Each structure stands twice: as structure tokens, then as C-alpha cells.
GROMACS .gro file of C-alpha atoms in nm:
model
  463
    1MET     CA    1  -0.521   0.098  -1.973
    2LEU     CA    2  -0.168   0.220  -2.117
    3ASN     CA    3  -0.281   0.268  -2.462
    4ASN     CA    4  -0.649   0.314  -2.602
    5SER     CA    5  -0.549   0.252  -2.963
    6GLN     CA    6  -0.637  -0.098  -3.162
    7THR     CA    7  -0.369  -0.129  -3.254
    8ALA     CA    8  -0.227  -0.197  -2.895
    9LEU     CA    9  -0.552  -0.351  -2.803
   10THR     CA   10  -0.519  -0.608  -3.054
   11SER     CA   11  -0.084  -0.682  -3.055
   12THR     CA   12   0.088  -0.978  -2.955
   13ILE     CA   13   0.335  -0.836  -2.675
   14ALA     CA   14   0.633  -1.022  -2.496
   15ALA     CA   15   0.801  -0.930  -2.153
   16ILE     CA   16   1.096  -1.157  -1.939
   17ALA     CA   17   0.833  -1.206  -1.642
   18THR     CA   18   1.140  -1.405  -1.376
   19PRO     CA   19   1.400  -1.074  -1.231
   20MET     CA   20   1.692  -1.063  -1.443
   21GLY     CA   21   2.067  -1.266  -1.321
   22ARG     CA   22   2.115  -1.644  -1.269
   23GLY     CA   23   1.877  -1.867  -1.161
   24GLY     CA   24   1.731  -2.199  -1.246
   25VAL     CA   25   1.430  -2.109  -1.438
   26GLY     CA   26   1.343  -1.789  -1.665
   27VAL     CA   27   1.001  -1.757  -1.772
   28ILE     CA   28   0.904  -1.554  -2.141
   29ARG     CA   29   0.556  -1.450  -2.092
   30LEU     CA   30   0.329  -1.366  -2.440
   31SER     CA   31   0.014  -1.214  -2.441
   32GLY     CA   32  -0.231  -1.155  -2.809
   33PRO     CA   33  -0.346  -1.307  -3.127
   34ASN     CA   34  -0.045  -1.375  -3.194
   35SER     CA   35   0.117  -1.573  -2.928
   36TYR     CA   36   0.055  -1.922  -3.027
   37GLN     CA   37   0.185  -1.890  -3.335
   38ILE     CA   38   0.477  -1.756  -3.235
   39ALA     CA   39   0.469  -2.064  -3.016
   40LEU     CA   40   0.460  -2.288  -3.291
   41ALA     CA   41   0.749  -2.107  -3.591
   42LEU     CA   42   0.951  -2.118  -3.273
   43THR     CA   43   0.922  -2.471  -3.146
   44GLY     CA   44   0.867  -2.607  -3.471
   45ARG     CA   45   0.589  -2.799  -3.320
   46GLN     CA   46   0.318  -2.898  -3.492
   47ALA     CA   47   0.052  -2.802  -3.212
   48PHE     CA   48   0.033  -2.713  -2.853
   49LYS     CA   49  -0.290  -2.857  -2.580
   50PRO     CA   50  -0.398  -2.629  -2.404
   51ARG     CA   51  -0.263  -2.582  -2.016
   52PHE     CA   52  -0.036  -2.850  -2.088
   53ALA     CA   53   0.338  -2.878  -1.944
   54HIS     CA   54   0.569  -2.957  -2.342
   55PHE     CA   55   0.927  -2.992  -2.315
   56CYS     CA   56   1.044  -2.850  -2.627
   57ARG     CA   57   1.370  -2.747  -2.773
   58PHE     CA   58   1.381  -2.332  -2.860
   59TYR     CA   59   1.461  -2.200  -3.231
   60ASP     CA   60   1.721  -1.893  -3.347
   61SER     CA   61   1.636  -1.846  -3.728
   62ASP     CA   62   1.910  -2.039  -3.828
   63ASP     CA   63   1.765  -2.323  -3.689
   64THR     CA   64   2.019  -2.343  -3.422
   65VAL     CA   65   1.910  -2.404  -3.071
   66ILE     CA   66   1.870  -2.074  -2.838
   67ASP     CA   67   1.805  -2.290  -2.481
   68GLU     CA   68   1.551  -2.575  -2.418
   69GLY     CA   69   1.252  -2.596  -2.159
   70LEU     CA   70   0.877  -2.604  -2.093
   71VAL     CA   71   0.631  -2.447  -2.293
   72LEU     CA   72   0.211  -2.327  -2.201
   73TYR     CA   73  -0.026  -2.253  -2.398
   74PHE     CA   74  -0.362  -2.092  -2.244
   75PRO     CA   75  -0.577  -2.014  -2.511
   76ALA     CA   76  -0.799  -1.723  -2.438
   77PRO     CA   77  -1.045  -1.632  -2.276
   78HIS     CA   78  -0.971  -1.824  -2.028
   79SER     CA   79  -0.598  -1.667  -1.952
   80PHE     CA   80  -0.470  -1.405  -1.703
   81THR     CA   81  -0.488  -1.155  -1.998
   82GLY     CA   82  -0.862  -1.294  -2.130
   83GLU     CA   83  -0.624  -1.329  -2.448
   84ASP     CA   84  -0.379  -1.587  -2.586
   85VAL     CA   85  -0.163  -1.649  -2.375
   86ILE     CA   86   0.218  -1.827  -2.396
   87GLU     CA   87   0.471  -1.905  -2.127
   88LEU     CA   88   0.830  -1.953  -2.261
   89GLN     CA   89   1.011  -2.138  -1.930
   90GLY     CA   90   1.368  -2.182  -2.002
   91HIS     CA   91   1.708  -2.152  -1.798
   92GLY     CA   92   1.719  -1.842  -1.617
   93GLY     CA   93   2.104  -1.693  -1.758
   94MET     CA   94   2.015  -1.329  -1.805
   95ILE     CA   95   2.187  -1.382  -2.140
   96LEU     CA   96   1.956  -1.696  -2.291
   97GLN     CA   97   1.678  -1.531  -2.158
   98GLN     CA   98   1.751  -1.203  -2.391
   99GLN     CA   99   1.883  -1.387  -2.668
  100LEU     CA  100   1.534  -1.613  -2.695
  101LEU     CA  101   1.320  -1.270  -2.563
  102THR     CA  102   1.536  -1.106  -2.911
  103ARG     CA  103   1.350  -1.407  -3.137
  104VAL     CA  104   0.994  -1.385  -2.953
  105PHE     CA  105   1.041  -1.048  -3.136
  106GLU     CA  106   1.153  -1.138  -3.495
  107LEU     CA  107   0.872  -1.379  -3.447
  108GLY     CA  108   0.637  -1.107  -3.451
  109ALA     CA  109   0.581  -0.961  -3.082
  110ASN     CA  110   0.597  -0.609  -2.903
  111GLN     CA  111   0.762  -0.538  -2.619
  112ALA     CA  112   0.513  -0.518  -2.322
  113VAL     CA  113   0.501  -0.135  -2.133
  114ALA     CA  114   0.541  -0.202  -1.703
  115GLY     CA  115   0.233  -0.353  -1.605
  116GLU     CA  116   0.102  -0.387  -1.986
  117PHE     CA  117  -0.023  -0.785  -1.921
  118SER     CA  118  -0.304  -0.671  -1.588
  119ALA     CA  119  -0.379  -0.388  -1.798
  120ARG     CA  120  -0.491  -0.601  -2.018
  121ALA     CA  121  -0.678  -0.856  -1.788
  122PHE     CA  122  -0.813  -0.484  -1.612
  123ASP     CA  123  -1.014  -0.443  -1.971
  124ASN     CA  124  -1.069  -0.788  -2.045
  125ASP     CA  125  -1.248  -0.770  -1.696
  126LYS     CA  126  -1.046  -1.051  -1.573
  127LEU     CA  127  -0.985  -0.857  -1.238
  128ASP     CA  128  -1.072  -0.524  -1.173
  129LEU     CA  129  -0.889  -0.233  -1.051
  130VAL     CA  130  -0.882  -0.355  -0.649
  131GLN     CA  131  -0.745  -0.641  -0.814
  132ALA     CA  132  -0.492  -0.544  -1.060
  133GLU     CA  133  -0.321  -0.318  -0.732
  134ALA     CA  134  -0.323  -0.591  -0.496
  135ILE     CA  135  -0.085  -0.800  -0.741
  136ALA     CA  136   0.169  -0.558  -0.720
  137ASP     CA  137   0.112  -0.537  -0.322
  138ALA     CA  138   0.196  -0.876  -0.334
  139ILE     CA  139   0.450  -0.877  -0.493
  140ASP     CA  140   0.579  -0.528  -0.323
  141ALA     CA  141   0.477  -0.667   0.074
  142THR     CA  142   0.779  -0.595   0.299
  143SER     CA  143   0.581  -0.840   0.575
  144VAL     CA  144   0.402  -1.176   0.609
  145ALA     CA  145   0.089  -0.978   0.650
  146ALA     CA  146   0.059  -0.771   0.448
  147ALA     CA  147   0.120  -1.032   0.158
  148LYS     CA  148  -0.142  -1.276   0.332
  149SER     CA  149  -0.325  -0.926   0.303
  150ALA     CA  150  -0.292  -0.881  -0.070
  151MET     CA  151  -0.379  -1.196  -0.170
  152ARG     CA  152  -0.723  -1.133   0.051
  153SER     CA  153  -0.746  -0.808  -0.167
  154LEU     CA  154  -0.647  -1.016  -0.525
  155THR     CA  155  -0.907  -1.288  -0.450
  156GLY     CA  156  -1.138  -1.034  -0.433
  157GLU     CA  157  -1.245  -0.959  -0.043
  158PHE     CA  158  -1.232  -0.632  -0.059
  159SER     CA  159  -1.361  -0.545  -0.432
  160GLN     CA  160  -1.677  -0.801  -0.259
  161LYS     CA  161  -1.714  -0.479   0.050
  162ILE     CA  162  -1.702  -0.266  -0.210
  163ASN     CA  163  -1.986  -0.378  -0.473
  164ALA     CA  164  -2.219  -0.485  -0.147
  165LEU     CA  165  -2.157  -0.123  -0.098
  166LEU     CA  166  -2.304  -0.032  -0.405
  167GLU     CA  167  -2.570  -0.264  -0.455
  168GLN     CA  168  -2.659  -0.057  -0.087
  169LEU     CA  169  -2.632   0.303  -0.240
  170ILE     CA  170  -2.806   0.203  -0.596
  171GLN     CA  171  -3.149   0.052  -0.430
  172LEU     CA  172  -3.125   0.356  -0.216
  173ARG     CA  173  -3.111   0.612  -0.506
  174LEU     CA  174  -3.368   0.413  -0.693
  175TYR     CA  175  -3.601   0.401  -0.395
  176VAL     CA  176  -3.502   0.824  -0.335
  177GLU     CA  177  -3.589   0.887  -0.726
  178ALA     CA  178  -3.902   0.746  -0.728
  179ALA     CA  179  -4.055   0.949  -0.427
  180ILE     CA  180  -3.887   1.267  -0.635
  181ASP     CA  181  -4.089   1.158  -0.969
  182PHE     CA  182  -4.428   1.005  -0.774
  183PRO     CA  183  -4.480   1.284  -0.485
  184ASP     CA  184  -4.729   1.171  -0.236
  185GLU     CA  185  -4.845   0.899  -0.404
  186GLU     CA  186  -5.123   0.804  -0.237
  187GLY     CA  187  -5.114   0.990   0.048
  188VAL     CA  188  -4.764   0.962   0.135
  189ASP     CA  189  -4.481   1.163   0.138
  190PHE     CA  190  -4.206   0.896   0.042
  191LEU     CA  191  -3.916   1.147   0.144
  192ALA     CA  192  -4.069   1.218   0.475
  193ASP     CA  193  -4.095   0.806   0.568
  194GLU     CA  194  -3.846   0.616   0.756
  195HIS     CA  195  -3.741   0.404   0.535
  196ILE     CA  196  -3.486   0.626   0.336
  197ALA     CA  197  -3.328   0.760   0.660
  198LYS     CA  198  -3.318   0.388   0.754
  199GLN     CA  199  -3.139   0.281   0.462
  200LEU     CA  200  -2.932   0.605   0.434
  201ARG     CA  201  -2.834   0.523   0.861
  202GLN     CA  202  -2.721   0.146   0.745
  203VAL     CA  203  -2.520   0.186   0.455
  204CYS     CA  204  -2.287   0.548   0.649
  205GLU     CA  205  -2.243   0.213   0.931
  206GLN     CA  206  -2.145   0.014   0.697
  207LEU     CA  207  -1.892   0.258   0.554
  208HIS     CA  208  -1.770   0.361   0.850
  209THR     CA  209  -1.701  -0.070   0.885
  210VAL     CA  210  -1.517  -0.066   0.574
  211LEU     CA  211  -1.303   0.281   0.620
  212ALA     CA  212  -1.161   0.192   0.944
  213THR     CA  213  -1.044  -0.195   0.683
  214ALA     CA  214  -0.925   0.036   0.440
  215LYS     CA  215  -0.695   0.221   0.704
  216GLN     CA  216  -0.510  -0.063   0.870
  217GLY     CA  217  -0.505  -0.156   0.529
  218GLN     CA  218  -0.343   0.121   0.404
  219LEU     CA  219  -0.072   0.136   0.699
  220LEU     CA  220  -0.049  -0.274   0.635
  221ARG     CA  221   0.110  -0.205   0.264
  222ASP     CA  222   0.277   0.120   0.319
  223GLY     CA  223   0.422   0.085   0.678
  224VAL     CA  224   0.531   0.475   0.889
  225SER     CA  225   0.765   0.665   0.870
  226VAL     CA  226   0.897   0.688   1.212
  227VAL     CA  227   1.184   0.954   1.304
  228ILE     CA  228   1.400   0.870   1.658
  229ALA     CA  229   1.519   1.171   1.780
  230GLY     CA  230   1.673   1.330   2.106
  231ARG     CA  231   1.959   1.458   2.278
  232PRO     CA  232   2.349   1.331   2.181
  233ASN     CA  233   2.376   1.046   2.367
  234ALA     CA  234   2.029   0.986   2.489
  235GLY     CA  235   2.012   0.615   2.370
  236LYS     CA  236   1.873   0.719   2.020
  237SER     CA  237   2.129   0.522   1.790
  238SER     CA  238   2.085   0.195   2.075
  239LEU     CA  239   1.728   0.247   2.046
  240LEU     CA  240   1.713   0.162   1.694
  241ASN     CA  241   2.004  -0.092   1.696
  242ARG     CA  242   1.730  -0.282   1.951
  243LEU     CA  243   1.406  -0.212   1.694
  244ALA     CA  244   1.633  -0.410   1.462
  245GLY     CA  245   1.755  -0.666   1.603
  246GLN     CA  246   2.099  -0.579   1.466
  247GLU     CA  247   2.383  -0.299   1.553
  248ARG     CA  248   2.281  -0.066   1.243
  249ALA     CA  249   2.487   0.298   1.406
  250ILE     CA  250   2.740   0.285   1.564
  251VAL     CA  251   2.685   0.375   1.958
  252THR     CA  252   2.954   0.537   2.202
  253ASP     CA  253   2.979   0.726   2.460
  254ILE     CA  254   3.113   0.979   2.245
  255ALA     CA  255   2.885   1.251   2.194
  256GLY     CA  256   2.778   1.348   1.808
  257THR     CA  257   2.867   1.011   1.722
  258THR     CA  258   2.595   1.022   1.461
  259ARG     CA  259   2.611   1.323   1.250
  260ASP     CA  260   2.374   1.222   0.949
  261ILE     CA  261   2.067   1.003   0.912
  262LEU     CA  262   2.091   0.683   0.866
  263GLN     CA  263   1.805   0.463   0.802
  264GLU     CA  264   1.619   0.096   0.856
  265THR     CA  265   1.345  -0.049   0.743
  266ILE     CA  266   1.134  -0.334   0.950
  267VAL     CA  267   0.848  -0.469   1.060
  268LEU     CA  268   0.681  -0.536   1.413
  269ASN     CA  269   0.370  -0.711   1.559
  270GLY     CA  270   0.322  -0.739   1.087
  271LEU     CA  271   0.430  -0.316   1.025
  272THR     CA  272   0.648  -0.171   0.870
  273LEU     CA  273   0.822   0.077   1.048
  274ASN     CA  274   1.080   0.280   0.853
  275LEU     CA  275   1.337   0.435   1.098
  276THR     CA  276   1.553   0.692   1.013
  277ASP     CA  277   1.821   0.768   1.334
  278THR     CA  278   1.961   1.131   1.382
  279ALA     CA  279   2.170   1.357   1.520
  280GLY     CA  280   2.134   1.412   1.818
  281LEU     CA  281   1.970   1.771   1.864
  282ARG     CA  282   2.281   2.056   2.015
  283HIS     CA  283   2.403   2.373   1.984
  284THR     CA  284   2.769   2.311   1.807
  285ASP     CA  285   3.027   2.528   1.582
  286ASP     CA  286   3.090   2.208   1.429
  287ILE     CA  287   2.982   2.269   1.030
  288VAL     CA  288   2.966   1.870   0.930
  289GLU     CA  289   2.764   1.789   1.260
  290GLN     CA  290   2.554   2.138   1.183
  291ALA     CA  291   2.466   1.922   0.869
  292GLY     CA  292   2.310   1.648   1.043
  293ILE     CA  293   2.125   1.788   1.311
  294GLU     CA  294   1.951   2.041   0.961
  295ARG     CA  295   1.857   1.689   0.831
  296ALA     CA  296   1.765   1.571   1.183
  297ARG     CA  297   1.435   1.857   1.159
  298GLN     CA  298   1.384   1.742   0.829
  299ALA     CA  299   1.356   1.423   0.910
  300ILE     CA  300   1.152   1.501   1.219
  301THR     CA  301   0.865   1.740   0.990
  302GLN     CA  302   0.798   1.481   0.732
  303ALA     CA  303   0.774   1.150   0.965
  304ASP     CA  304   0.454   1.005   1.094
  305LEU     CA  305   0.532   0.915   1.411
  306LEU     CA  306   0.847   1.134   1.618
  307LEU     CA  307   1.012   0.864   1.884
  308MET     CA  308   1.192   1.096   2.135
  309VAL     CA  309   1.404   0.984   2.342
  310TYR     CA  310   1.574   1.190   2.695
  311ASP     CA  311   1.788   1.046   2.947
  312ALA     CA  312   1.497   0.932   3.246
  313HIS     CA  313   1.773   1.053   3.485
  314ARG     CA  314   1.746   1.451   3.331
  315GLU     CA  315   1.358   1.542   3.500
  316HIS     CA  316   1.338   1.860   3.236
  317GLU     CA  317   1.462   1.765   2.904
  318PRO     CA  318   1.122   1.613   2.751
  319LEU     CA  319   1.003   1.899   2.816
  320ARG     CA  320   1.290   2.160   2.697
  321LEU     CA  321   1.241   1.877   2.401
  322ALA     CA  322   0.907   1.925   2.355
  323THR     CA  323   0.898   2.256   2.332
  324GLU     CA  324   1.125   2.232   2.114
  325LEU     CA  325   1.041   2.065   1.877
  326PHE     CA  326   0.630   2.147   1.933
  327GLY     CA  327   0.464   2.244   1.584
  328SER     CA  328   0.748   2.102   1.373
  329LEU     CA  329   0.531   1.797   1.273
  330PRO     CA  330   0.216   1.789   1.090
  331ASN     CA  331  -0.004   1.645   1.412
  332ALA     CA  332   0.150   1.689   1.771
  333ASN     CA  333   0.009   1.375   1.900
  334SER     CA  334   0.255   1.211   1.654
  335ILE     CA  335   0.544   1.244   1.971
  336LEU     CA  336   0.628   0.877   2.118
  337MET     CA  337   0.868   1.000   2.493
  338ILE     CA  338   1.088   0.733   2.526
  339ALA     CA  339   1.287   0.763   2.890
  340ASN     CA  340   1.572   0.589   2.789
  341LYS     CA  341   1.861   0.444   3.076
  342ILE     CA  342   1.624   0.313   3.319
  343ASP     CA  343   1.902   0.045   3.435
  344LEU     CA  344   2.064   0.310   3.589
  345SER     CA  345   1.887   0.338   3.837
  346ASP     CA  346   1.644   0.171   4.130
  347ASN     CA  347   1.393   0.382   4.168
  348TYR     CA  348   1.271   0.537   3.785
  349GLN     CA  349   0.902   0.358   3.878
  350ASN     CA  350   0.908   0.691   4.112
  351LEU     CA  351   0.973   0.915   3.747
  352PRO     CA  352   0.701   1.123   3.650
  353LYS     CA  353   0.376   0.889   3.441
  354GLN     CA  354   0.318   1.187   3.303
  355PHE     CA  355   0.369   1.555   3.224
  356SER     CA  356   0.237   1.874   2.977
  357SER     CA  357   0.373   2.142   2.747
  358GLN     CA  358   0.231   2.281   2.478
  359GLU     CA  359  -0.134   2.205   2.642
  360GLN     CA  360  -0.006   1.868   2.487
  361ILE     CA  361  -0.050   1.556   2.756
  362TYR     CA  362   0.310   1.291   2.719
  363TYR     CA  363   0.254   0.927   2.854
  364PRO     CA  364   0.623   0.870   2.838
  365VAL     CA  365   0.738   0.519   2.799
  366TYR     CA  366   1.067   0.327   3.022
  367VAL     CA  367   1.304   0.198   2.916
  368SER     CA  368   1.643   0.073   2.926
  369CYS     CA  369   1.779   0.019   2.537
  370LYS     CA  370   2.119  -0.171   2.653
  371TYR     CA  371   1.937  -0.498   2.886
  372GLY     CA  372   1.627  -0.451   2.648
  373THR     CA  373   1.372  -0.349   2.910
  374GLY     CA  374   1.079  -0.204   2.853
  375LEU     CA  375   1.098  -0.230   2.457
  376GLU     CA  376   0.770  -0.511   2.441
  377GLU     CA  377   0.579  -0.168   2.563
  378LEU     CA  378   0.703   0.043   2.354
  379VAL     CA  379   0.602  -0.178   2.019
  380ASN     CA  380   0.274  -0.200   2.176
  381GLN     CA  381   0.249   0.184   2.211
  382ILE     CA  382   0.388   0.238   1.860
  383CYS     CA  383   0.143   0.030   1.755
  384ASP     CA  384  -0.125   0.190   1.966
  385LYS     CA  385   0.004   0.624   1.850
  386VAL     CA  386  -0.012   0.495   1.399
  387GLY     CA  387  -0.375   0.371   1.525
  388PHE     CA  388  -0.257  -0.035   1.339
  389HIS     CA  389  -0.483  -0.225   1.521
  390PRO     CA  390  -0.576  -0.499   1.222
  391PRO     CA  391  -0.822  -0.753   1.201
  392GLU     CA  392  -0.761  -1.115   1.155
  393ASN     CA  393  -0.869  -1.018   0.783
  394SER     CA  394  -0.736  -0.751   0.695
  395LEU     CA  395  -0.717  -0.645   0.344
  396ILE     CA  396  -0.506  -0.442   0.164
  397ALA     CA  397  -0.568  -0.047   0.091
  398ARG     CA  398  -0.415   0.267  -0.053
  399THR     CA  399  -0.419   0.606  -0.006
  400ARG     CA  400  -0.593   0.623  -0.361
  401HIS     CA  401  -0.890   0.407  -0.192
  402LEU     CA  402  -0.896   0.613   0.154
  403ASP     CA  403  -0.922   0.914  -0.005
  404ALA     CA  404  -1.248   0.802  -0.228
  405LEU     CA  405  -1.418   0.634   0.102
  406ARG     CA  406  -1.335   0.966   0.216
  407ARG     CA  407  -1.550   1.122  -0.018
  408THR     CA  408  -1.821   0.882  -0.036
  409GLN     CA  409  -1.822   0.931   0.327
  410MET     CA  410  -1.887   1.310   0.275
  411ALA     CA  411  -2.149   1.233   0.010
  412LEU     CA  412  -2.374   1.078   0.273
  413GLN     CA  413  -2.297   1.281   0.504
  414GLU     CA  414  -2.454   1.593   0.285
  415ALA     CA  415  -2.719   1.371   0.156
  416ASP     CA  416  -2.842   1.300   0.488
  417GLU     CA  417  -2.795   1.711   0.548
  418GLN     CA  418  -3.079   1.730   0.269
  419LEU     CA  419  -3.312   1.509   0.429
  420HIS     CA  420  -3.341   1.610   0.711
  421LEU     CA  421  -3.291   1.964   0.789
  422PHE     CA  422  -3.406   2.048   0.338
  423HIS     CA  423  -3.643   1.790   0.241
  424ALA     CA  424  -3.451   1.848  -0.090
  425GLY     CA  425  -3.520   1.530  -0.276
  426GLU     CA  426  -3.301   1.613  -0.541
  427LEU     CA  427  -3.025   1.682  -0.389
  428VAL     CA  428  -3.013   1.385  -0.144
  429ALA     CA  429  -3.044   1.167  -0.459
  430GLU     CA  430  -2.724   1.411  -0.619
  431SER     CA  431  -2.515   1.391  -0.313
  432LEU     CA  432  -2.609   0.933  -0.343
  433ARG     CA  433  -2.487   1.049  -0.676
  434GLN     CA  434  -2.155   1.104  -0.627
  435ALA     CA  435  -2.083   0.845  -0.331
  436GLN     CA  436  -2.101   0.668  -0.592
  437ILE     CA  437  -1.909   0.816  -0.795
  438SER     CA  438  -1.642   0.760  -0.575
  439LEU     CA  439  -1.735   0.404  -0.427
  440ASN     CA  440  -1.681   0.330  -0.813
  441GLU     CA  441  -1.326   0.474  -0.842
  442ILE     CA  442  -1.226   0.253  -0.611
  443THR     CA  443  -1.290  -0.111  -0.867
  444GLY     CA  444  -1.205   0.150  -1.142
  445GLU     CA  445  -1.531   0.164  -1.291
  446PHE     CA  446  -1.498   0.505  -1.421
  447THR     CA  447  -1.163   0.615  -1.371
  448ALA     CA  448  -0.977   0.876  -1.617
  449ASP     CA  449  -0.776   0.668  -1.847
  450ASP     CA  450  -0.438   0.920  -1.708
  451LEU     CA  451  -0.469   0.750  -1.320
  452LEU     CA  452  -0.490   0.435  -1.485
  453GLY     CA  453  -0.172   0.479  -1.645
  454LYS     CA  454   0.012   0.551  -1.354
  455ILE     CA  455  -0.169   0.255  -1.111
  456PHE     CA  456  -0.043   0.010  -1.371
  457GLY     CA  457   0.269   0.208  -1.548
  458SER     CA  458   0.401   0.133  -1.133
  459PHE     CA  459   0.381  -0.234  -1.244
  460CYS     CA  460   0.644  -0.437  -1.317
  461ILE     CA  461   0.795  -0.511  -1.713
  462GLY     CA  462   0.597  -0.886  -1.753
  463LYS     CA  463   0.373  -0.851  -1.501
   0.00000   0.00000   0.00000
């Protein structure tokens, strides 16, 4: 809900719905009570048949032809927004589209703001908040898996899981509140029977399943930030090139070749990796290289996962690196050791399979970036390290969904404690109410207007 005024709710909006630039087709979308009349005035026609494509010319105020193309009419409430919707499909040239949109404004439409069409669909109960977000996620998907997951969320699969949880929660609340209102009815203490405890366990188990699915969906949507770090000439840039499948970084035998961070986004096994190659970590008097090393250290502190590359034949190197970088990451477990250059030895199998530092145990992955040996195992280890194991029918999710699910989980844990430790029916009911509020935030049943504005404001104009 971008604007709560009555004017905003009854106005007719318009925007270009296709990317600006040269193209075969450009689409302008209108929504609101005057959409149909604007289309009639624009084309000189007497009527449009709903859901049929009409070939028309689009006229300016002096009856000169601006463009020609198709008009599609979707009357309310059977449209995307729930309002009268018109789509004008003309040629994709930027000048033509701007001329046509200007004429639409002259006929009474207002410029739509980002996400306003989807916001109106939400206001008119054509889709819930999860489905609205899934539209943007489908558009922004960086992998086939993410696109498919977004479409499953758009068709309502994620919302169905949330609504099923809500239904269980509501029934449990009703039972608890009835037990409070009618204590010891017919000599039975409803709070003490096993029904409430059993139902609460079932809700918690179902929530655990949904939360696990949402975690995978969040990884699919956002990917992970991965930083490649290590000493000069360890093979960091070679690893980036191998993972990216192309020569993105310059590779030489000269130490300190990489002096700045280099970023690349790739998809491996359906997981989007936002890779950052960094300058080699060492002491140097070179001012430019020092700046690159400082940027490398900053990147390391912000990484979801650190790929620490070292020469497999330098026995003490991984321990030195681990000690030096320990504490730079929010989670010390988010370090994956990569022993490179195994092609330089015939007996790398005899090298240590694990080592420990700062009470952490590391299991290095042995690779040859030169020949690609061990890369498949490395990719599997990366997925394991970040916990990426999406089910076949995964669903897209956002950080706010995870936050709401975790708050729901905490509220249910509190309800369980109040039930078993204190036998406090009123407190159990209140915890269940808080859990319900958190779940309702996901689908938008109870969501602050400023959050809705932020969500829809991130959409592209015309959507």
C-alpha cells in the first residue's frame, strides 16, 4: 500500500511495462476506473471486447498516428490488479513508447510509481504479500532453480504452507482459551490433558519443516557472498577463473598481480555465488598493494563464506592463515580451506586430511586449479558449508520471512514452557497470539504500511 488516500485508490495509473530501449514490442499498462475510456479516446474505437486482442492505431490530440498495435481489455474484478486494466502493445522504440505514454497522461492517467500495480493487486486481494514478492523474485532470479522456486511461491504454494500453520495455530488458541474460560469443566482440567501439548508439538514440527524450506529458499533468492583469500601466488585468481568458467582474473607467476578486489557472480548447482577475488595477504611496502590488501580484509569480514587458498606443499601455511584471519568472520565455521597445486606432487594423498587452529578443525579440499582436479568436490563442499540442499519443490523466501518464522518459533517455545513449567493458561494463550501475529506478517494480514511501501517500492515501474 503505497498511498492510503482515497484519490490514490480511485485514480487511473499508467506506466511502460517493458524494458526501455529498442525492441519488437513495447507494452504500456493502465489500471483504474478510467482505463477503458482512455483506450477508447486513444484509438477512436466505440468498444473493446474483454480478453480479445484488437489491432488499432493510437492517435495524438491532433489525430496524427503515434503508433499502431494491439489493445487488450481486462475488466474488473477479473484482472491482475482487480481493477479495469488496459494493455497497449506497440512497437518497442523508446521515442514511440514515450510519445504514447505522454498521450495516455494527457487523457487523464497518472504516472504509476514502482510496484503500484502489484500494490493494487494486494489491496484488492488478488494476491497476498508472499505472492507479490514472488513476482519481483521471479523477475530478479539469477538461476533456473530460483526462477522455478519463485513461480511456485507466486502460484501460492508458500502461502498455503503458512495458512495451514495458521489454521492449526488458531484451532489450538481456541482450545486453550476455552480451557481458560471453562476451567475444570465436568472435573476435567483441559490444560493438564495431553491434547494441548500434542497439538503444540505438531505445530512446532510443522513450523520446523517450513523454516527449513524457507532457509533454502532464501539461499536460492539471495545467494551467498564468497571471498577468495590467501597468500600471493596461492592460486586465488586461478580458482576464480575455474569457477567462473572464463578468464576473469589475470594469472601470472608474479606475486601481487591482483591488487584490488575482483567480483563475479556465478551459479553452481543452483546456488548463486557472489565471488570476490582479493589481493594476496602479505607484508609489503607497495602503497597500492597495501590498499588492495586492506580492501581484502574488509571483504573477508563481510563474507558468508571464506575460501582460504594455500599452496598444498607449504605445510605450515594453513595454520598461519587460520590464526591470522580467525575472528575476522562472524562465524569461524564459515572458512573452507583449499589446498591448491596438488599437480606439483605425486603423493598429495599423504598430506594432512585435517588440522586444527583456535579450537576449530579444518578439513582441506585438495585441488589443482591448473587442471581442474577436485573442483567437483569443492563445489559440493561449498554447498555443504552454507547448508544449501534445496528440495526438488523448493520455494523462494526472503530474510523477512525467516525473521517472522523464527519469531513464531520463539513464541511457540515460550508457550510450551508456560504450559509445562507453570501451567499458566493465560500466558500460553498470549504466546500463541504472538506466534499468530508473526505468521500473519508473512502473507501481509497484519503488516505495517511502511514495510509494505518498502516492499513494493523495490519493484520495477509497470509491475
